[in-house]
Each structure stands twice: as structure tokens, then as C-alpha cells.
Coordinates of C-alpha atoms in Angstrom, one line a residue:
M284 CA 12.7 10.9 24.8
K285 CA 13.9 13.2 27.6
G286 CA 16.7 14.5 25.5
V287 CA 14.4 15.3 22.6
H288 CA 11.9 17.5 24.4
H289 CA 14.6 19.2 26.5
K290 CA 16.4 20.1 23.2
S291 CA 13.2 21.4 21.6
S292 CA 12.2 23.5 24.5
R293 CA 15.7 25.0 25.0
N294 CA 15.5 26.6 21.6
K295 CA 12.8 29.0 22.9
L296 CA 14.6 30.0 26.1
S297 CA 16.7 33.2 26.6
N298 CA 20.4 32.9 27.0
R299 CA 20.2 33.3 30.7
D300 CA 17.4 30.7 31.0
R301 CA 19.3 28.4 28.7
R302 CA 22.4 28.5 30.9
K303 CA 20.2 27.7 33.9
V304 CA 18.4 24.8 32.3
S305 CA 21.6 23.3 30.9
G306 CA 23.1 23.3 34.3
E307 CA 22.0 22.1 37.6
D308 CA 18.2 22.2 37.0
L309 CA 18.5 20.0 33.9
N310 CA 20.7 17.5 35.6
T311 CA 18.2 17.4 38.5
I312 CA 15.3 16.7 36.2
D313 CA 17.2 13.9 34.4
E314 CA 18.2 12.3 37.7
T315 CA 14.7 12.6 39.0
V316 CA 13.1 11.1 35.9
G317 CA 15.3 8.1 36.3
Q318 CA 13.9 7.6 39.8
R319 CA 10.2 8.0 38.9
K320 CA 9.2 4.6 40.5
K321 CA 10.5 5.8 43.9
L322 CA 8.4 9.0 44.0
S323 CA 5.2 9.5 45.8
G324 CA 2.0 10.5 44.0
E325 CA 2.5 14.2 45.1
D326 CA 6.1 14.2 43.9
L327 CA 5.2 12.6 40.6
S328 CA 2.6 15.2 40.0
E329 CA 5.1 18.0 40.7
L330 CA 7.6 16.3 38.4
D331 CA 5.1 16.1 35.6
H332 CA 4.4 19.8 36.0
R333 CA 8.1 20.7 35.9
V334 CA 8.8 18.5 32.8
E335 CA 5.7 19.6 31.0
F336 CA 6.8 23.2 31.3
R337 CA 9.6 22.4 28.9
D338 CA 7.8 19.6 26.9
L339 CA 6.6 20.8 23.5
I340 CA 5.2 17.4 22.6
S341 CA 2.5 17.8 25.2
Q342 CA 1.4 21.0 23.5
L343 CA 0.1 19.1 20.5
P344 CA -3.7 19.4 20.0
E345 CA -5.6 16.4 21.3
H346 CA -6.9 15.3 17.9
I347 CA -3.3 15.2 16.6
I348 CA -2.3 12.9 19.5
H349 CA -5.3 10.7 18.8
H350 CA -4.1 10.5 15.2
I351 CA -0.6 9.5 16.3
L352 CA -1.9 6.8 18.6
S353 CA -4.1 5.4 15.8
L354 CA -1.0 4.9 13.6
L355 CA 0.7 2.6 16.2
R356 CA 0.5 -1.1 15.4
D357 CA -1.1 -2.3 18.6
T358 CA -2.5 -1.2 22.0
K359 CA 0.7 -2.1 23.8
D360 CA 2.7 0.4 21.8
A361 CA 0.0 3.0 22.3
A362 CA 0.1 2.3 26.1
R363 CA 3.9 3.1 26.2
T364 CA 3.2 6.7 25.1
S365 CA 1.7 7.3 28.6
I366 CA 5.2 7.8 30.0
L367 CA 5.7 10.9 27.8
S368 CA 3.8 13.2 30.0
R369 CA 0.6 13.7 32.1
K370 CA -1.4 14.9 29.1
W371 CA -0.4 11.8 27.0
R372 CA -1.2 9.5 29.9
Q373 CA -4.7 11.1 30.2
I374 CA -5.4 10.9 26.5
W375 CA -4.1 7.3 26.2
T376 CA -6.5 6.1 28.9
S377 CA -9.5 7.6 26.9
F378 CA -8.2 6.4 23.5
S379 CA -11.0 4.6 21.7
I380 CA -9.1 2.6 19.1
L381 CA -7.8 -0.7 20.5
K382 CA -5.3 -2.8 18.5
F383 CA -4.1 -6.2 19.5
D384 CA -1.5 -8.0 17.3
Q385 CA -0.9 -11.5 18.7
Q386 CA 2.4 -12.1 17.0
K387 CA 3.9 -8.7 18.1
I388 CA 2.7 -9.1 21.7
Q389 CA 3.9 -12.7 22.0
E390 CA 7.3 -11.9 20.5
Q391 CA 8.0 -9.6 23.4
E392 CA 7.8 -12.6 25.7
G393 CA 11.1 -14.1 24.6
F394 CA 11.7 -17.8 25.0
L395 CA 8.5 -18.8 26.8
E396 CA 6.7 -21.9 25.6
M397 CA 4.0 -21.2 23.0
R398 CA 1.1 -22.0 25.4
N399 CA 2.5 -19.5 27.9
K400 CA 2.8 -16.9 25.2
I401 CA -0.8 -17.4 24.1
K402 CA -1.9 -17.1 27.8
T403 CA 0.0 -13.8 28.0
F404 CA -1.7 -12.5 24.9
K405 CA -5.2 -13.5 26.2
D406 CA -4.5 -11.9 29.6
F407 CA -3.3 -8.7 28.0
V408 CA -6.3 -8.3 25.8
A409 CA -8.7 -9.2 28.6
N410 CA -7.1 -6.8 31.1
S411 CA -6.9 -4.0 28.5
L412 CA -10.6 -4.3 27.7
K413 CA -11.4 -4.5 31.4
N414 CA -9.5 -1.4 32.3
H415 CA -11.0 0.5 29.4
L416 CA -14.5 -0.4 30.3
K417 CA -14.0 0.2 34.0
Q418 CA -13.7 3.9 33.1
K419 CA -17.0 3.6 31.1
L420 CA -15.3 4.5 27.9
S421 CA -16.7 3.6 24.5
I422 CA -14.8 1.7 21.8
Q423 CA -14.5 3.4 18.4
K424 CA -12.6 0.6 16.7
L425 CA -11.3 -2.9 17.7
V426 CA -8.5 -4.5 15.7
L427 CA -7.6 -8.1 16.4
H428 CA -4.7 -9.7 14.4
I429 CA -4.7 -13.4 15.3
T430 CA -1.7 -15.4 14.0
S431 CA -1.9 -18.5 16.1
Y432 CA -5.6 -19.4 16.0
D433 CA -7.0 -22.6 17.5
L434 CA -10.3 -23.8 18.9
E435 CA -9.3 -22.9 22.5
L436 CA -8.8 -19.3 21.5
A437 CA -12.2 -19.0 19.8
P438 CA -14.4 -18.5 22.9
H439 CA -12.0 -15.8 24.1
M440 CA -12.3 -14.0 20.8
D441 CA -16.1 -14.3 21.0
H442 CA -16.0 -12.7 24.4
W443 CA -13.8 -9.8 23.4
I444 CA -15.9 -9.0 20.3
N445 CA -19.1 -9.2 22.4
I446 CA -17.7 -6.8 25.0
A447 CA -16.9 -4.3 22.3
I448 CA -20.4 -4.7 20.7
E449 CA -22.0 -4.1 24.1
N450 CA -20.0 -0.9 24.4
N451 CA -21.2 0.5 21.0
M452 CA -18.2 -0.4 18.9
K453 CA -18.3 1.3 15.5
E454 CA -15.6 -0.6 13.6
L455 CA -14.2 -4.1 13.8
D456 CA -11.1 -5.2 12.0
L457 CA -10.6 -9.0 12.5
H458 CA -7.7 -10.7 10.8
V459 CA -7.3 -14.5 11.4
V460 CA -4.4 -16.4 9.8
V461 CA -6.1 -19.6 8.4
K462 CA -4.1 -22.8 8.8
K463 CA -5.3 -26.3 7.6
S464 CA -8.7 -24.8 6.6
R465 CA -9.5 -24.0 10.3
Y466 CA -11.8 -21.0 10.0
Y467 CA -13.0 -18.9 12.9
Y468 CA -16.8 -18.9 13.1
F469 CA -17.8 -15.3 13.3
P470 CA -20.2 -14.6 16.3
H471 CA -23.8 -14.0 15.2
T472 CA -24.2 -11.2 17.8
V473 CA -22.4 -8.8 15.5
F474 CA -25.2 -9.0 13.0
A475 CA -27.6 -7.3 15.3
S476 CA -25.4 -4.3 16.1
N477 CA -27.1 -0.9 15.8
T478 CA -23.7 1.0 15.9
I479 CA -21.4 -0.9 13.6
T480 CA -20.3 1.2 10.6
G481 CA -17.4 -0.9 9.3
L482 CA -16.6 -4.6 9.2
R483 CA -13.2 -5.9 7.9
L484 CA -13.0 -9.7 8.2
H485 CA -10.2 -12.0 7.1
G486 CA -10.0 -15.8 7.6
C487 CA -13.5 -16.2 9.0
K488 CA -16.6 -18.4 8.2
L489 CA -20.0 -16.8 8.2
K490 CA -22.9 -19.0 9.3
F491 CA -26.3 -18.5 7.7
R492 CA -28.5 -15.9 9.5
N493 CA -31.9 -14.8 8.5
N494 CA -32.2 -12.0 11.1
I495 CA -29.4 -9.7 10.1
K496 CA -29.9 -6.1 10.9
L497 CA -27.0 -3.7 10.6
P498 CA -28.7 -0.3 9.9
Q499 CA -25.5 1.8 10.2
L500 CA -23.1 -0.5 8.2
Q501 CA -21.2 1.5 5.5
K502 CA -18.1 -0.6 4.7
L503 CA -17.9 -4.4 4.4
Y504 CA -14.6 -6.0 3.4
L505 CA -14.5 -9.8 3.3
H506 CA -11.1 -11.3 2.6
K507 CA -10.6 -15.1 2.5
V508 CA -14.0 -15.5 4.1
H509 CA -16.1 -18.6 3.5
V510 CA -19.7 -17.5 2.9
D511 CA -22.9 -18.9 1.5
Q512 CA -25.3 -17.4 -1.0
Q513 CA -28.1 -16.7 1.5
I514 CA -26.0 -14.8 4.0
V515 CA -24.5 -12.5 1.3
D516 CA -28.0 -11.9 0.0
N517 CA -29.3 -11.1 3.5
L518 CA -26.3 -8.8 4.3
I519 CA -26.9 -6.8 1.1
S520 CA -30.7 -6.5 1.7
S521 CA -30.3 -5.7 5.4
C522 CA -27.7 -3.0 5.2
P523 CA -29.2 0.0 3.4
L524 CA -26.3 2.4 4.0
I525 CA -23.5 0.3 2.5
E526 CA -21.1 2.5 0.5
D527 CA -18.1 0.2 0.0
L528 CA -18.5 -3.6 -0.6
R529 CA -15.5 -5.8 -1.3
F530 CA -15.0 -9.6 -1.7
V531 CA -11.4 -10.8 -2.0
H532 CA -10.5 -14.5 -2.4
C533 CA -13.8 -15.5 -0.9
T534 CA -15.4 -19.0 -1.3
G535 CA -19.1 -20.1 -1.4
L536 CA -20.4 -17.2 -3.5
Q537 CA -21.8 -17.9 -7.0
H538 CA -24.1 -15.0 -7.8
L539 CA -23.4 -11.5 -6.5
Q540 CA -26.6 -9.5 -7.1
V541 CA -26.7 -6.0 -5.7
S542 CA -29.7 -3.7 -5.9
S543 CA -31.5 -1.1 -3.8
L544 CA -28.3 0.3 -2.4
L545 CA -28.6 4.0 -3.2
K546 CA -25.5 5.0 -1.4
L547 CA -23.2 2.3 -2.9
D548 CA -20.1 4.0 -4.2
R549 CA -17.6 1.1 -4.7
I550 CA -17.8 -2.6 -5.3
E551 CA -14.9 -5.0 -5.7
A552 CA -14.6 -8.8 -6.4
H553 CA -11.2 -10.4 -6.6
H554 CA -10.6 -14.0 -7.4
C555 CA -13.6 -15.4 -5.7
H556 CA -13.7 -19.1 -6.4
G557 CA -16.9 -20.2 -8.0
L558 CA -18.3 -16.8 -8.7
K559 CA -20.3 -17.0 -12.0
E560 CA -22.3 -13.8 -12.2
I561 CA -22.1 -10.2 -11.0
K562 CA -25.2 -8.0 -11.5
V563 CA -25.2 -4.5 -10.0
N564 CA -28.1 -2.1 -10.1
A565 CA -26.7 0.9 -8.2
P566 CA -27.3 4.2 -9.9
N567 CA -24.7 6.1 -7.8
L568 CA -21.9 3.5 -8.2
Q569 CA -18.6 5.3 -8.9
T570 CA -16.0 2.5 -8.8
F571 CA -16.1 -1.2 -10.0
W572 CA -13.1 -3.5 -9.8
Y573 CA -13.1 -7.1 -10.9
C574 CA -10.3 -9.7 -11.0
G575 CA -10.9 -13.2 -12.3
K576 CA -9.3 -16.2 -13.9
K577 CA -9.8 -17.7 -17.4
S578 CA -10.8 -21.0 -15.9
L579 CA -13.6 -19.4 -14.0
P580 CA -15.6 -17.2 -16.4
C581 CA -17.9 -14.6 -14.8
K582 CA -20.8 -12.7 -16.5
I583 CA -20.7 -9.0 -15.5
D584 CA -23.8 -6.8 -15.9
L585 CA -23.4 -3.1 -15.0
V586 CA -26.1 -1.8 -17.3
A587 CA -27.7 0.3 -14.6
C588 CA -24.5 2.0 -13.4
V589 CA -24.5 4.8 -15.9
F590 CA -22.6 7.2 -13.7
L591 CA -19.6 4.9 -13.2
K592 CA -16.3 6.9 -13.1
R593 CA -13.6 4.2 -12.4
L594 CA -13.5 0.8 -14.0
T595 CA -10.8 -1.8 -13.4
L596 CA -11.0 -5.2 -15.1
E597 CA -8.7 -8.2 -15.0
D598 CA -10.7 -10.6 -17.1
A599 CA -9.0 -13.1 -19.4
N600 CA -12.4 -14.1 -20.9
M601 CA -13.4 -10.6 -22.1
T602 CA -13.5 -10.2 -25.9
D603 CA -13.3 -7.1 -28.0
E604 CA -17.1 -7.0 -28.4
M605 CA -17.7 -7.5 -24.7
F606 CA -15.4 -4.6 -23.8
Q607 CA -16.7 -2.2 -26.4
D608 CA -20.3 -2.9 -25.2
Q609 CA -19.3 -2.2 -21.6
F610 CA -17.3 0.8 -22.4
A611 CA -20.1 2.5 -24.4
R612 CA -22.4 2.3 -21.4
F613 CA -20.2 4.6 -19.2
P614 CA -20.1 8.1 -20.7
F615 CA -18.8 9.6 -17.5
L616 CA -15.8 7.2 -17.1
E617 CA -12.6 8.9 -16.0
I618 CA -10.3 6.0 -15.1
L619 CA -10.0 2.8 -17.1
D620 CA -7.6 0.0 -16.1
L621 CA -7.3 -3.2 -18.1
S622 CA -4.9 -5.9 -16.9
K623 CA -4.2 -9.4 -18.2
C624 CA -7.2 -9.2 -20.5
N625 CA -5.6 -11.7 -22.9
N626 CA -8.6 -12.1 -25.2
L627 CA -8.5 -8.5 -26.3
K628 CA -7.0 -7.9 -29.7
N629 CA -8.3 -4.6 -31.2
L630 CA -9.6 -1.7 -29.2
T631 CA -11.0 1.7 -29.8
I632 CA -11.0 4.0 -26.8
S633 CA -12.6 7.3 -27.5
S634 CA -13.7 9.6 -24.7
T635 CA -13.5 13.3 -23.9
R636 CA -13.8 12.6 -20.1
L637 CA -11.2 9.9 -19.8
K638 CA -8.3 11.1 -17.6
K639 CA -6.3 7.9 -16.8
L640 CA -5.8 4.8 -18.9
V641 CA -3.8 1.6 -18.0
L642 CA -3.1 -1.3 -20.4
R643 CA -1.1 -3.8 -18.5
G644 CA -0.1 -7.4 -19.6
C645 CA -2.8 -7.8 -22.3
K646 CA -0.5 -10.1 -24.3
N647 CA -2.6 -10.5 -27.4
L648 CA -3.5 -6.9 -27.9
M649 CA -2.4 -5.9 -31.4
E650 CA -4.0 -2.5 -31.8
A651 CA -5.4 0.2 -29.4
D652 CA -6.5 3.4 -31.0
I653 CA -6.7 6.0 -28.3
D654 CA -8.6 9.2 -28.8
A655 CA -8.8 10.9 -25.4
P656 CA -7.9 14.6 -25.7
N657 CA -8.1 15.1 -21.9
L658 CA -6.0 12.1 -20.9
F659 CA -3.9 13.0 -17.9
S660 CA -2.1 9.7 -17.2
F661 CA -1.3 6.6 -19.3
E662 CA 0.5 3.4 -18.3
Y663 CA 1.3 0.5 -20.6
K664 CA 3.2 -2.8 -20.0
G665 CA 3.9 -5.4 -22.6
D666 CA 6.2 -6.7 -25.3
K667 CA 4.7 -4.8 -28.2
M668 CA 3.6 -1.3 -29.1
P669 CA 0.0 -1.7 -30.0
F670 CA -1.2 1.8 -29.1
S671 CA -1.3 5.0 -31.1
F672 CA -1.8 8.6 -29.9
S673 CA -2.5 11.7 -31.9
N674 CA -0.7 13.9 -29.4
P675 CA 0.9 12.1 -26.4
S676 CA 2.8 15.2 -25.3
T677 CA -0.4 16.4 -23.5
L678 CA 0.2 13.7 -20.9
K679 CA 1.2 14.9 -17.4
A680 CA 2.2 11.4 -16.1
A681 CA 3.1 8.4 -18.2
K682 CA 4.9 5.0 -17.9
F683 CA 5.7 2.7 -20.8
S684 CA 7.2 -0.6 -19.8
F685 CA 8.5 -2.9 -22.5
E686 CA 10.0 -6.3 -21.7
P687 CA 10.5 -9.7 -23.2
V688 CA 7.9 -12.4 -22.7
H689 CA 8.5 -16.1 -21.8
I690 CA 6.4 -18.8 -23.4
D691 CA 7.0 -22.5 -22.7
S692 CA 10.5 -21.8 -21.4
H693 CA 11.4 -19.9 -24.6
E694 CA 12.2 -16.2 -24.4
F695 CA 10.8 -13.9 -27.1
H696 CA 12.9 -10.7 -27.3
L697 CA 11.5 -7.2 -27.9
G698 CA 10.5 -6.9 -31.5
D699 CA 10.1 -10.6 -32.2
A700 CA 6.3 -10.3 -32.3
D701 CA 6.3 -7.0 -34.1
P702 CA 9.1 -6.2 -36.7
L703 CA 8.2 -2.5 -36.6
W704 CA 8.6 -2.4 -32.8
F705 CA 11.8 -0.3 -32.8
F706 CA 10.5 2.0 -35.5
R707 CA 7.4 2.7 -33.4
L708 CA 9.5 3.2 -30.3
R709 CA 11.7 5.8 -32.0
E710 CA 8.5 7.5 -33.3
L711 CA 7.1 7.6 -29.7
L712 CA 10.4 9.0 -28.3
E713 CA 10.4 11.6 -31.0
K714 CA 6.9 12.8 -30.0
L715 CA 7.8 12.7 -26.3
K716 CA 11.4 14.0 -26.2
H717 CA 10.4 17.6 -25.6
S718 CA 8.2 16.8 -22.7
S719 CA 9.6 18.1 -19.5
G720 CA 10.5 15.6 -16.8
L721 CA 10.4 12.6 -19.1
K722 CA 13.0 9.9 -18.3
L723 CA 14.0 6.6 -20.0
I724 CA 15.1 3.6 -17.9
V725 CA 16.9 0.8 -19.7
R726 CA 17.3 -2.4 -17.7
S727 CA 19.1 -5.7 -18.3
K728 CA 19.3 -8.4 -15.7
K729 CA 21.9 -6.6 -13.5
N730 CA 22.4 -3.1 -14.9
V731 CA 20.3 0.0 -15.3
I732 CA 20.6 3.2 -17.3
M733 CA 18.6 6.3 -16.4
H734 CA 18.3 8.9 -19.2
E735 CA 17.4 12.3 -17.8
D736 CA 16.1 13.4 -21.2
L737 CA 15.4 11.8 -24.6
E738 CA 17.5 13.9 -26.9
E739 CA 20.1 11.2 -27.4
V740 CA 19.1 7.6 -26.6
L741 CA 21.1 4.6 -27.6
L742 CA 20.1 1.0 -26.7
P743 CA 22.7 -1.5 -25.6
P744 CA 23.2 -4.5 -28.0
Q745 CA 21.5 -7.0 -25.6
S746 CA 18.4 -9.1 -26.2
D747 CA 17.1 -9.1 -22.6
L748 CA 16.4 -5.4 -22.3
K749 CA 13.5 -4.0 -20.4
L750 CA 12.6 -0.4 -21.2
E751 CA 10.6 2.1 -19.2
I752 CA 9.7 5.5 -20.4
I753 CA 8.5 7.5 -17.3
K754 CA 7.0 10.9 -17.0
P755 CA 6.4 11.1 -13.3
L756 CA 4.4 13.8 -11.4
T757 CA 6.3 12.9 -8.3
C758 CA 9.8 13.9 -7.4
F759 CA 13.0 12.0 -8.3
E760 CA 13.2 10.4 -4.8
D761 CA 10.0 8.5 -5.5
L762 CA 11.3 7.4 -8.9
L763 CA 14.5 6.2 -7.4
D764 CA 12.7 4.4 -4.5
N765 CA 10.5 2.5 -7.0
L766 CA 13.5 1.6 -9.2
L767 CA 15.6 0.2 -6.3
R768 CA 12.6 -1.5 -4.8
T769 CA 11.9 -3.5 -7.9
C770 CA 15.5 -4.4 -8.9
H771 CA 18.9 -4.5 -7.3
P772 CA 21.3 -3.4 -10.1
Q773 CA 25.0 -3.9 -10.0
I774 CA 25.7 -0.9 -12.2
L775 CA 23.4 2.2 -12.1
S776 CA 24.3 4.7 -14.8
I777 CA 22.8 8.1 -15.3
V778 CA 22.9 9.9 -18.6
S779 CA 22.5 13.6 -18.3
S780 CA 23.8 17.0 -19.3
S781 CA 27.2 18.1 -17.9
S782 CA 25.5 20.8 -15.8
S783 CA 22.8 18.5 -14.4
E784 CA 22.5 18.0 -10.6
F785 CA 20.6 14.8 -11.1
P786 CA 23.5 12.4 -10.6
K787 CA 24.5 14.2 -7.4
L788 CA 21.0 14.0 -6.1
V789 CA 20.8 10.3 -6.8
Y790 CA 24.1 9.6 -5.1
E791 CA 23.2 11.6 -2.0
K792 CA 19.9 9.9 -1.8
M793 CA 21.6 6.4 -1.7
M794 CA 24.4 7.5 0.6
H795 CA 22.1 9.1 3.2
R796 CA 20.1 5.9 3.8
G797 CA 21.8 5.4 7.2
E798 CA 23.7 2.5 8.7
N799 CA 20.6 1.1 10.5
P800 CA 17.6 2.5 8.6
N801 CA 14.5 2.8 10.7
C802 CA 12.1 3.4 7.8
C803 CA 10.4 0.0 8.0
P804 CA 9.8 -0.5 11.8
Y805 CA 6.7 -2.7 11.3
N806 CA 7.5 -4.4 8.0
T807 CA 9.6 -7.4 9.0
Q808 CA 9.4 -9.3 5.7
N809 CA 9.4 -6.9 2.9
K810 CA 11.8 -4.2 3.9
C811 CA 12.8 -1.5 1.4
W812 CA 16.1 -1.2 -0.6
R813 CA 17.8 0.8 2.2
H814 CA 18.1 -2.4 4.3
S815 CA 19.7 -4.4 1.4
L816 CA 22.1 -1.9 -0.1
K817 CA 25.6 -2.5 1.4
G818 CA 27.9 -0.2 -0.5
I819 CA 28.1 2.4 -3.3
K820 CA 31.1 3.6 -5.3
I821 CA 31.6 5.6 -8.4
E822 CA 32.5 3.2 -11.2
N823 CA 35.9 3.6 -12.9
F824 CA 35.4 2.4 -16.5
E825 CA 39.1 1.6 -16.9
A826 CA 39.1 -0.6 -13.8
A827 CA 35.7 -2.2 -14.5
S828 CA 35.9 -6.0 -14.9
G829 CA 33.9 -9.1 -14.3
K830 CA 32.0 -11.3 -16.8
S831 CA 28.6 -10.1 -15.6
T832 CA 29.3 -6.5 -16.5
S833 CA 32.1 -6.5 -19.0
D834 CA 29.8 -6.3 -22.1
W835 CA 27.7 -3.5 -20.5
I836 CA 30.8 -1.4 -19.5
A837 CA 32.4 -2.0 -22.9
W838 CA 29.3 -0.6 -24.6
L839 CA 29.3 2.4 -22.3
K840 CA 33.0 3.1 -23.0
S841 CA 32.5 2.8 -26.8
S842 CA 29.6 5.2 -27.0
P843 CA 31.0 8.8 -27.2
T844 CA 27.6 10.5 -26.6
L845 CA 27.0 8.4 -23.5
Q846 CA 30.5 8.4 -22.1
Y847 CA 30.7 12.2 -22.0
Q848 CA 27.4 12.5 -20.1
T849 CA 27.4 9.3 -18.1
T850 CA 27.9 8.8 -14.3
S851 CA 28.0 5.2 -13.1
Y852 CA 27.8 3.7 -9.7
R853 CA 28.6 0.2 -8.6
L854 CA 26.2 -1.1 -6.0
S855 CA 26.7 -4.0 -3.7
W856 CA 23.8 -5.8 -2.1

């Protein structure tokens, strides 16, 4: 860190001062910083003053430093920033967002026995809270991520949460990894807080309470939480300011009835086992999102939500009639997302306000007549082309994904279910080919072709093709990131004009990933493609061999239009 802020500050010094700093004074500072622990309080203060004079990072506004601290994963990482300078040390001690990640903190203890690691974690949390409260500081937000929960830890968690409540905590984010159906019983004291504005709970069990009073609560997220009907009813009726209400993989809830919440803006229910009915009477509701399963039908009533703007449904039981009835009730709808609605067959979507439409995985959909003159974005994924547009060129962002389907271990190739599939595809490409920024991605199991434009498009003679027609608003870097994140091709080919810079940009993007990428410091399980890509080389068609790519390369070599404009890279993973 020393080298960083010395380098930054030196850019603003005169030549004379630069020579001075780069000489004896700079060496003296470096040597002195290495001996911080040996200095007295007076000397340390003087050293802070001398270093801060050249330290641009300490000139950041306080609210920016607070934002940086809030992005760090836990309190231990935030505490380390106190060594940067006196200003950072002072701001850290008054920082009001406390994050404690059990796994991350215990990993730093090396090869200690698990019980000693857990004790270290408990002591660290307790001491951090004690030191924070000793200075009579409030707690804006408490984040607890518990990965090794047991009954012995429960009373400590109760104590930590109660301390935060007593000190006017506003937000609580509690994530408990549930093992062997052992839930953490959430402390009842939280339900009498006058300051809580946000509750995000995961892996807890809520006991019935009839004296709930959370007058300031605005956001309630329950994920893998076991509830009962009465406590949910009491929560809704006792929290008049709720704006955002979400239930994800919850159990114990059968009827979700919401009314009298004038500020409710968003409600979500995802795969809640046993949920039979949702009835919402919220005149200001803007967003509704439901995901369910065919084996668990759920009746949805949103009649009173006339000003709804965003509707997302994943409902395998919804019929054409049910959809048309719902859709007609929302004249102000701007975003419609239908996923895995397998009972839908024929739809008419007509709206002058609709801006974004998603039809994803509705496998029995045969016809979708779309009349939306102000449609801004459209996404489709399936094995057919059931939709029709009057003028698709008005779209600013679009993604059409076509891929084979698998039924009872049998693969149905593109066009099997619809003999006119390729004709409709060619018709769509003809309408879209003059749209700027449009790209076609052709995938097989191990190979990818990216067409920079749609003037000349040839499809390889393979039955397992997946096609994506993309018109992205974002830059090509995001397009490439998404492509390499979702598949690891052996051959990546780019079809473009001879004057195009696109192949060069793609190559540079892949090459400049770095030997040891630091782009995913906190994501230990799902790292991006930069950590998997081992090598890149420009493919030589004449030298290309190997059973897995020979058909693909042979097709590229035999296609004059493609060969002239194609740049191919072999990627090793």
C-alpha cells in the first residue's frame, strides 16, 4: 500500500521535490513504516502526519470511504483498513455496518480444531461489538453469516442480535446454513424493535407471536425460513410501512393475503412449498414475481393492483385464458416475463406501454402474436419460433436463443417440431440484418461462431446447434464475458468484414486476463472464465486436426464466404 500512495502523490510534485522524495526522505519513510510497532504514540502521530501529506487515499470524502468499507465482506477486512492512515483508522472505528462471516474468519485460523475455530469466531464477534459499543456508537446494519450452526452457538447469536437491537440497529442480515433441518429460532425481541427498517433472514424458524410491532419495517426478505400462517398474517398487519416483501423457498405458508399496505411496491413468492393462494390488494404495487411448480398449483388474485408495471410468472399451471385475463387487468404494464409456463399455447400480447418482453422455456407455446409498438427489449428461448412481429427492427436490445430439447432421453433437433422453423428463422434474420449491433452466435457442443453482422449467415451441417441472435445494448466485453461464462468452447470463430477490429478486440480481451486474475476475490466456488482459460492460439486451418473438431473445421474451410472473413482461436481450458 505504501508504494501505491507514494507513487500517486509523486505525480503532483515538482521535479525538485520529486528528487527529494525519491531519495533519502522516501527511504526514511519506508524504513520507519516497517518499524511502526516500535514507535511511541508521539512518534506514531508524527509519522501519520508525514505519510498523510503524500497520501491521496486519505483525501477521499468520508462518505466514499464509508461506501468502500460497506463493500468489504466482513468486519475483519474492514478493520484492516485502519492501517492505511489516521483518517481511515478514525472512520473505521465509527463505521456503523458490522459484517461477520464465520467461514471466512475461521479459515484464517489455519489448522486449529473446529471447536477452537468456533471459539475464535465467537470471541471476535463479541469483542468487536464490545469495542464498538464502548465508544457509544450506533449500529446501522449487522450482517451475520453462520456456516457452522449448532445449538451451542444459538445463545451467542441471540446475545449479539439483542445487543444490536438495544443500540438502535436499523438493518439485520442473518444467513444461517441449515443442516439436518436444524433451524435457528429467531429471537422474539426483534419483533418489538422501533428502529428496524430491514430484515433479511435465511435458515431460521419464526415462532408464533401475537404482539409484533415493527413500525419502521420497510423490507422483509425470508429465504428458507419456516413460518406459520399466523405469524405471517401478524407481520403483514403490524408493519404498515412495508415496501418490499419476499418469500423464497419458505415452508409453512399456505395463504398469502396482503392488504392495507399502501406503500407496498414489490412482492415475490418463489417455490414456497404448500402455498395455495396469493391475494394482493395493494393499489400502489409496481412489481409482482411468482415462481411455482406444476405439482403445487397456486391461485393468484391481483385484481386490485391496477397500476402494476412489472409482472414475472413461472407458472406451469397457467392456461391461455388465465393469462389473458390477468394481462388485461394491467393497462400500465411495462415489463412482462413468462418462464416455463408450459400450459400456454396461443397468446396475444397487445400493449402500447409494454417495453420489455421475455418468453423463456414455454415449451408448448405454438403462437405468440406480439403487437407492442414501443417494445424496447425482447428475449426468447425455446426450440421453435412461435412469435411474430410486425416490425422487430425497432428493438434496441434483443436475444433469441434456439436450442434442441430433450424428452425421455431422446433429442429433438431444431425444426423437428416445426417444419417451417428454418424458413421463419431466415425471415427473422432478413428483418433484423440491417439493425446495427446485431450479432449471431452459433454453438455446437464444443465450438462457437460469432457473426458480427447478418449479411451472410451459413449454418453448419450439425443437428445439435444452438443459435443466439443478440442485439446488446452493452459493449462487446459484456457479450464475450457472458459467452465464455456459459460455455468453454474449443474453437471460437469470428465472422466479420476484413476491416473490422472486432476479432482483435476479442483476442486482446482474452489475452489480457492476467496470469493470476484477481477479479473474483470473494467468489471461491463460481469463478469466472478468466480462472479456467489456460491458453489461446490463432487456429491454423491446414494444421487443424482431432476428431472433436474435424467436421467443424472442414466446414469452415469449405465455405468461401466464411473462410475469407473468419478468424478462429483455439482455446484450452
